[in-house]
Amino acid sequence: MSHQERGKLIIGLDIGTTKICTVVGEVLDGQVDIIGVGSHPSVGMRKGVVVNIESTVKSIEKAMHEAEMMAGCDITSVYVGIAGSHVSGQNSHGVIAVKNREISRDDIDKVVENAKAIPLGQDQSVIHVLPQQFHVDGRGGIQDPLGMTGVRLEAEVHIVTGSVTAVHNIIKCCNRAGLEVDDVVLEPIASAEAVLTPEEMELGVALLDIGGGTTDLAVFSENCIQRTFVLGIGGNNLTNDLSIGLRTPMKDAERLKEKFGCAIAAMINKDQAIEVPSVGGRKSRRLSQRVMGDILEPRMEEMLTLVNHELVSSGVKPLITAGVVLTGGTAMLTNIVELAEQIFDLPVRIGYPRKIGGVTDIVNTPQCATGVGLVVYGMKSESRSVSTVLEQKGIGGLARKIKGLFGRIM
Ligand SMILES: Nc1ncnc2c1ncn2[C@@H]1O[C@H](COP(=O)(O)OP(=O)(O)OP(=O)(O)O)[C@@H](O)[C@H]1O
Ligand SMILES: [Mg+2]
């Protein structure tokens, strides 16, 4: 397949901890137009992992239906996102002798397969095998060695693995909602497709998606993925801290966070007062707005410091010259950019989905980056020969097998 057909529909399904978002993209000449969006609160997910299949299926169906109504289409298959602390990423290396001196597609498949041979835990399966670069007879920096002459072919790849059970549950939920799975994609890799610029990816950049249940990281430089990381904390921890600290119900804590929350306490005028509802039928109280920062700042600082520690300890911090791009709902917390710049000591910006057409105003938030990114990822993987071949050896192949296993139940 060399190019997309005109008007091909590609659907992204972001099953988040707090919301399920369906994005329908129409691909025309390599350009994506968003023609339908559906969003529904997520019930049945915890920290990015399915904990209740029935509730998750119902939420998926509602988000699907909304997107179908808007786009005027029937959705039959999706690119679905995955995250959760069961996911981990590592770099690996493979080497083979080239058969006939000229490197064939078969040789590329073989060297990648060789690099994929890493010890896996019993409950682990490969989600992605992402080639970083190839070396031919010791000469590196090669993106696609097809047709080159040499005797020794080496591949450097980034391998993302995840729990088989968690992956199967995601696929099972989709199947039960009447959907086939085109591929399972690590969420920060999808978000990166939606918001990063080619210059950032070349220069070195970290994509940090702070959602409700997880904080996901993907680091790119020289146009390759260098590192992925998922942390099992997110915006829900901030809401929880507020609920406990202010002794207020979770739903009020959530509302107060979105309206008055701030990542830097000193930026809040302490003379400003807010009304805080109480629990157990007690009267609401008036407190200084500064208290929001007093509670949120230390938790936000802790989360970002953990990410910074990961960047340093994995050795990729020096690579991210272009800085950090924030996505996910928590990126909308007031002054988060300033706090992140202090902690990372790098430029930080918020990532909005870019280079798309259609109903852009609806998806123009950092929260929609994963949903839009899944569509962009789907478009690229359907038009890219190398990646498609490799993906089939990862979870793409697994997804296809699973389709047959579960079938359409509902
Ligand atoms: N204005 C705001 N200020 C602070 N936080 C916000 C704001 N708006 C949304 N959030 C937070 O964003 C989080 C939801 O983000 P998002 O939709 O990206 O998560 P998700 O994709 O459902 O979850 P995950 O990716 O972790 O599984 C919630 O914790 C919510 O409180
Ligand atoms: Mg998310």
PDB file of N, CA and C in Angstrom, residues 10 23 53 85 116 120 128 135 157 169 178 184-185 205 210 216 236 252 254 265 303 310 318 334 336 344:
ATOM      1  N   ILE A  10     -10.164   6.952   9.714  1.00  0.00           N
ATOM      2  CA  ILE A  10      -9.318   6.327  10.732  1.00  0.00           C
ATOM      3  C   ILE A  10      -9.826   6.805  12.085  1.00  0.00           C
ATOM      4  N   VAL A  23     -12.176   9.805  18.354  1.00  0.00           N
ATOM      5  CA  VAL A  23     -11.931  10.832  17.343  1.00  0.00           C
ATOM      6  C   VAL A  23     -11.988  10.179  15.964  1.00  0.00           C
ATOM      7  N   ILE A  53     -14.875  -4.502  33.138  1.00  0.00           N
ATOM      8  CA  ILE A  53     -15.082  -4.594  31.693  1.00  0.00           C
ATOM      9  C   ILE A  53     -16.460  -4.066  31.288  1.00  0.00           C
ATOM     10  N   SER A  85       1.037   1.506  34.710  1.00  0.00           N
ATOM     11  CA  SER A  85       2.414   1.293  35.184  1.00  0.00           C
ATOM     12  C   SER A  85       2.951  -0.097  34.837  1.00  0.00           C
ATOM     13  N   LYS A 116      14.501  -8.026  18.868  1.00  0.00           N
ATOM     14  CA  LYS A 116      13.306  -8.198  19.701  1.00  0.00           C
ATOM     15  C   LYS A 116      13.477  -9.301  20.730  1.00  0.00           C
ATOM     16  N   LEU A 120      11.432 -11.763  28.517  1.00  0.00           N
ATOM     17  CA  LEU A 120      10.155 -11.154  28.909  1.00  0.00           C
ATOM     18  C   LEU A 120       9.620 -11.878  30.134  1.00  0.00           C
ATOM     19  N   HIS A 128       5.199  -2.516  21.126  1.00  0.00           N
ATOM     20  CA  HIS A 128       5.815  -1.850  19.965  1.00  0.00           C
ATOM     21  C   HIS A 128       7.262  -2.298  19.801  1.00  0.00           C
ATOM     22  N   HIS A 135      22.655   0.030  11.262  1.00  0.00           N
ATOM     23  CA  HIS A 135      24.069   0.182  10.913  1.00  0.00           C
ATOM     24  C   HIS A 135      24.367  -0.840   9.810  1.00  0.00           C
ATOM     25  N   VAL A 157      16.704  -0.768  18.366  1.00  0.00           N
ATOM     26  CA  VAL A 157      15.246  -0.589  18.462  1.00  0.00           C
ATOM     27  C   VAL A 157      14.839  -0.232  19.882  1.00  0.00           C
ATOM     28  N   ASN A 169      -7.466  -7.162  28.028  1.00  0.00           N
ATOM     29  CA  ASN A 169      -8.695  -6.540  28.537  1.00  0.00           C
ATOM     30  C   ASN A 169      -9.113  -5.330  27.706  1.00  0.00           C
ATOM     31  N   GLY A 178     -18.291  -4.023  19.910  1.00  0.00           N
ATOM     32  CA  GLY A 178     -18.517  -4.220  18.471  1.00  0.00           C
ATOM     33  C   GLY A 178     -17.411  -3.668  17.600  1.00  0.00           C
ATOM     34  N   VAL A 184      -2.794  -1.457  18.918  1.00  0.00           N
ATOM     35  CA  VAL A 184      -2.756  -0.924  20.281  1.00  0.00           C
ATOM     36  C   VAL A 184      -1.515  -0.039  20.358  1.00  0.00           C
ATOM     37  N   VAL A 185      -1.687   1.215  20.766  1.00  0.00           N
ATOM     38  CA  VAL A 185      -0.596   2.185  20.678  1.00  0.00           C
ATOM     39  C   VAL A 185      -0.333   2.799  22.055  1.00  0.00           C
ATOM     40  N   VAL A 205      13.246  16.206  22.381  1.00  0.00           N
ATOM     41  CA  VAL A 205      12.102  16.747  23.129  1.00  0.00           C
ATOM     42  C   VAL A 205      11.482  15.642  23.990  1.00  0.00           C
ATOM     43  N   ILE A 210       0.113  14.282  31.235  1.00  0.00           N
ATOM     44  CA  ILE A 210      -0.352  14.106  32.623  1.00  0.00           C
ATOM     45  C   ILE A 210      -1.871  14.031  32.593  1.00  0.00           C
ATOM     46  N   ASP A 216       2.571   9.963  31.581  1.00  0.00           N
ATOM     47  CA  ASP A 216       3.316   9.186  30.579  1.00  0.00           C
ATOM     48  C   ASP A 216       4.363  10.038  29.886  1.00  0.00           C
ATOM     49  N   ASN A 236      -5.789  12.842  39.298  1.00  0.00           N
ATOM     50  CA  ASN A 236      -6.694  12.346  40.347  1.00  0.00           C
ATOM     51  C   ASN A 236      -6.050  12.433  41.722  1.00  0.00           C
ATOM     52  N   ASP A 252     -16.558  18.272  44.481  1.00  0.00           N
ATOM     53  CA  ASP A 252     -16.289  19.695  44.739  1.00  0.00           C
ATOM     54  C   ASP A 252     -14.797  19.984  44.617  1.00  0.00           C
ATOM     55  N   GLU A 254     -12.771  18.501  42.649  1.00  0.00           N
ATOM     56  CA  GLU A 254     -12.485  18.514  41.212  1.00  0.00           C
ATOM     57  C   GLU A 254     -12.858  19.881  40.613  1.00  0.00           C
ATOM     58  N   ALA A 265       1.953  28.283  44.648  1.00  0.00           N
ATOM     59  CA  ALA A 265       1.150  28.938  45.691  1.00  0.00           C
ATOM     60  C   ALA A 265       1.398  30.450  45.713  1.00  0.00           C
ATOM     61  N   MET A 303       5.472  15.024  41.532  1.00  0.00           N
ATOM     62  CA  MET A 303       5.258  14.295  40.282  1.00  0.00           C
ATOM     63  C   MET A 303       6.300  14.680  39.241  1.00  0.00           C
ATOM     64  N   GLU A 310      13.673  10.398  36.353  1.00  0.00           N
ATOM     65  CA  GLU A 310      13.666   9.361  35.316  1.00  0.00           C
ATOM     66  C   GLU A 310      14.479   9.822  34.095  1.00  0.00           C
ATOM     67  N   PRO A 318      20.210  15.029  28.674  1.00  0.00           N
ATOM     68  CA  PRO A 318      21.008  15.896  27.793  1.00  0.00           C
ATOM     69  C   PRO A 318      20.500  15.937  26.353  1.00  0.00           C
ATOM     70  N   THR A 334      -3.332  25.902  36.117  1.00  0.00           N
ATOM     71  CA  THR A 334      -2.704  27.232  36.027  1.00  0.00           C
ATOM     72  C   THR A 334      -1.259  27.180  36.554  1.00  0.00           C
ATOM     73  N   ILE A 336       1.325  25.599  35.601  1.00  0.00           N
ATOM     74  CA  ILE A 336       2.085  24.331  35.563  1.00  0.00           C
ATOM     75  C   ILE A 336       3.349  24.499  34.700  1.00  0.00           C
ATOM     76  N   PHE A 344      12.525  21.188  35.588  1.00  0.00           N
ATOM     77  CA  PHE A 344      13.321  20.565  34.517  1.00  0.00           C
ATOM     78  C   PHE A 344      14.508  21.438  34.101  1.00  0.00           C
TER      79      PHE A 344
END
